[in-house]
PDB file of C-alpha atoms in Angstrom:
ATOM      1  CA  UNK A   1     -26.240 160.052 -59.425  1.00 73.00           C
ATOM      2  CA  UNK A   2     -23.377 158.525 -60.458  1.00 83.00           C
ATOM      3  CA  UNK A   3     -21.287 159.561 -57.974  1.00 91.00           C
ATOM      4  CA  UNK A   4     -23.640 157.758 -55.632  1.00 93.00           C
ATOM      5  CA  UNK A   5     -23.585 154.507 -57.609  1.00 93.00           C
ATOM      6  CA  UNK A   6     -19.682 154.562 -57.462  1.00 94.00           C
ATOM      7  CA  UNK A   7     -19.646 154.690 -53.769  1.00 95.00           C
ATOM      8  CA  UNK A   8     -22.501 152.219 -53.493  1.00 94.00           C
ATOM      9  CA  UNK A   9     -20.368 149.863 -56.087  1.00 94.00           C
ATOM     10  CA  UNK A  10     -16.774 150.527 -53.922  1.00 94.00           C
ATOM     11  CA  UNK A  11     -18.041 151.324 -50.956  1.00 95.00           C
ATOM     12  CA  UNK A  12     -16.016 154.203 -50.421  1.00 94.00           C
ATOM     13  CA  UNK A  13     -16.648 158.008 -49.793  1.00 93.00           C
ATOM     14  CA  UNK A  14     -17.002 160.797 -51.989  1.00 92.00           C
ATOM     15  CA  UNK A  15     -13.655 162.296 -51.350  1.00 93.00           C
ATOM     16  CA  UNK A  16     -12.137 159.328 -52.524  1.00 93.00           C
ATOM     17  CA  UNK A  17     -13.722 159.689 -56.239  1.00 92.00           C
ATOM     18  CA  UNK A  18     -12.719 162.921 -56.273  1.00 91.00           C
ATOM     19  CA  UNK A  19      -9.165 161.756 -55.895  1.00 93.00           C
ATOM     20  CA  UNK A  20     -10.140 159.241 -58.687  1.00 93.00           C
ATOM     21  CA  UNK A  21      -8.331 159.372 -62.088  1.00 95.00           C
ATOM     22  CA  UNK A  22     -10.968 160.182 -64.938  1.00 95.00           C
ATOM     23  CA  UNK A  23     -10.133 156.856 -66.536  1.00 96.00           C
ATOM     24  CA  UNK A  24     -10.846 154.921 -63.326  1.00 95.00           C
ATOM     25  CA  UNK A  25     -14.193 156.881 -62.607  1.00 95.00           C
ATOM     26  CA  UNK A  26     -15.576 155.855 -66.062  1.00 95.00           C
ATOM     27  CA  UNK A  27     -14.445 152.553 -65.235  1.00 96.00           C
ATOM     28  CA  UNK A  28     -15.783 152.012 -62.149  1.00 96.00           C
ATOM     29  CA  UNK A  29     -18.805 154.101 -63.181  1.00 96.00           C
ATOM     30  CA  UNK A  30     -19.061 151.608 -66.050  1.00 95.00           C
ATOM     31  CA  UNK A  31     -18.657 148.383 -63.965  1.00 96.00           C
ATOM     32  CA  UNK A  32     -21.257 149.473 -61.313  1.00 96.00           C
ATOM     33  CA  UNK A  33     -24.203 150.539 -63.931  1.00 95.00           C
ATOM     34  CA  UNK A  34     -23.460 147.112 -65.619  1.00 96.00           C
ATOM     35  CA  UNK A  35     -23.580 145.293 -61.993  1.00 95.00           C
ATOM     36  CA  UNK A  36     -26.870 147.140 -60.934  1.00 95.00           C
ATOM     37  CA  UNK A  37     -28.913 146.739 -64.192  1.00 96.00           C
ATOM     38  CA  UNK A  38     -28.067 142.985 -63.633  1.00 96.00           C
ATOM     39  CA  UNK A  39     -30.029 142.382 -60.563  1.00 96.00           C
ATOM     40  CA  UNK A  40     -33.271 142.630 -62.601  1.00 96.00           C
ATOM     41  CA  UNK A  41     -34.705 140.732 -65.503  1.00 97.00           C
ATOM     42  CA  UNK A  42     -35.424 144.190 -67.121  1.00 97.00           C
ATOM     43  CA  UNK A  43     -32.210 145.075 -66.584  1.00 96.00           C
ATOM     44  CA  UNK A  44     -30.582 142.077 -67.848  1.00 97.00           C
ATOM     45  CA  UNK A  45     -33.232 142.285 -70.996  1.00 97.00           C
ATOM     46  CA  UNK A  46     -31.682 145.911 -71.617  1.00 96.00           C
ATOM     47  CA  UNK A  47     -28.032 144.620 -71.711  1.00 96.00           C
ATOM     48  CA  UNK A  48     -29.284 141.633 -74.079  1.00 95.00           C
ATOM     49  CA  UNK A  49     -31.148 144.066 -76.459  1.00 95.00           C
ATOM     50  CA  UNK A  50     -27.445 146.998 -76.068  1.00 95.00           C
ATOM     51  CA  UNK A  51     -25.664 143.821 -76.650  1.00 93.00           C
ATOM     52  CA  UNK A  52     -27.590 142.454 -79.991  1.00 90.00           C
ATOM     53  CA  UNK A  53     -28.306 146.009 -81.325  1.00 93.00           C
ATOM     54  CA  UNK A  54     -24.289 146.194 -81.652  1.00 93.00           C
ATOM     55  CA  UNK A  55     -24.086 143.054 -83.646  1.00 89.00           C
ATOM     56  CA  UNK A  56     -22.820 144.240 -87.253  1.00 90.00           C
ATOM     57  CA  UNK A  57     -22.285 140.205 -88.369  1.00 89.00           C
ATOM     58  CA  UNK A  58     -25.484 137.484 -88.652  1.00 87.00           C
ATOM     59  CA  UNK A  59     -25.889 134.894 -87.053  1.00 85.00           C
ATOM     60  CA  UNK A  60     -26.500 132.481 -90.032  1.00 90.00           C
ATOM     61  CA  UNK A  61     -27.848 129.726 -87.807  1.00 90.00           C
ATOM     62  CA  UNK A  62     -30.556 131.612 -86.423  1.00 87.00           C
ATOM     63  CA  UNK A  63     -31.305 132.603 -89.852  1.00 88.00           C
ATOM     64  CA  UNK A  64     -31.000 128.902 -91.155  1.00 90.00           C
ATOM     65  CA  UNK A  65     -33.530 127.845 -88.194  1.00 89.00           C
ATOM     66  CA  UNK A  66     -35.859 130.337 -89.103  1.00 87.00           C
ATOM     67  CA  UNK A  67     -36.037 129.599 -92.916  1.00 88.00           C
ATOM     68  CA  UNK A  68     -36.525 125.796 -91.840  1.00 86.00           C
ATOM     69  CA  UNK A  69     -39.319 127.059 -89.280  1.00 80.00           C
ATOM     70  CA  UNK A  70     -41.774 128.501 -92.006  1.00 78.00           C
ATOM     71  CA  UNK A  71     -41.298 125.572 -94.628  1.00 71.00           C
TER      72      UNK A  71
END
């Protein structure tokens, strides 16, 4: 499958992945999941939720807004 997204992405042909350097493939396989999940709002709502589960810092204004919400 994700040889198929690569040449989808690229639009190239399956020899030329398998001429592909392993760092490039995970790149490019990288780039194109990233590129497809964005073309639909659950897709976009699954980066946003990756991207905030990776957080390791608050965000003290959120926090700030929320205390001031329930007073």
């Amino acid at each position: 499958m994700s040889e198929k997204l690569i040449i989808d992405y690229l639009n190239i042909s399956i020899f030329d992945i398998q001429d592909m350097p392993i760092d490039l493939y995970l790149f490019f396989m990288r780039e194109a999941f990233l590129t497809k999940m964005m073309e639909t709002k659950e897709g976009r709502d699954y980066l946003a939720d990756c991207w905030r589960f990776e957080q390791t810092k608050p965000d003290r204004q959120k926090i700030r807004e929320k205390i001031e919400d329930t007073k």
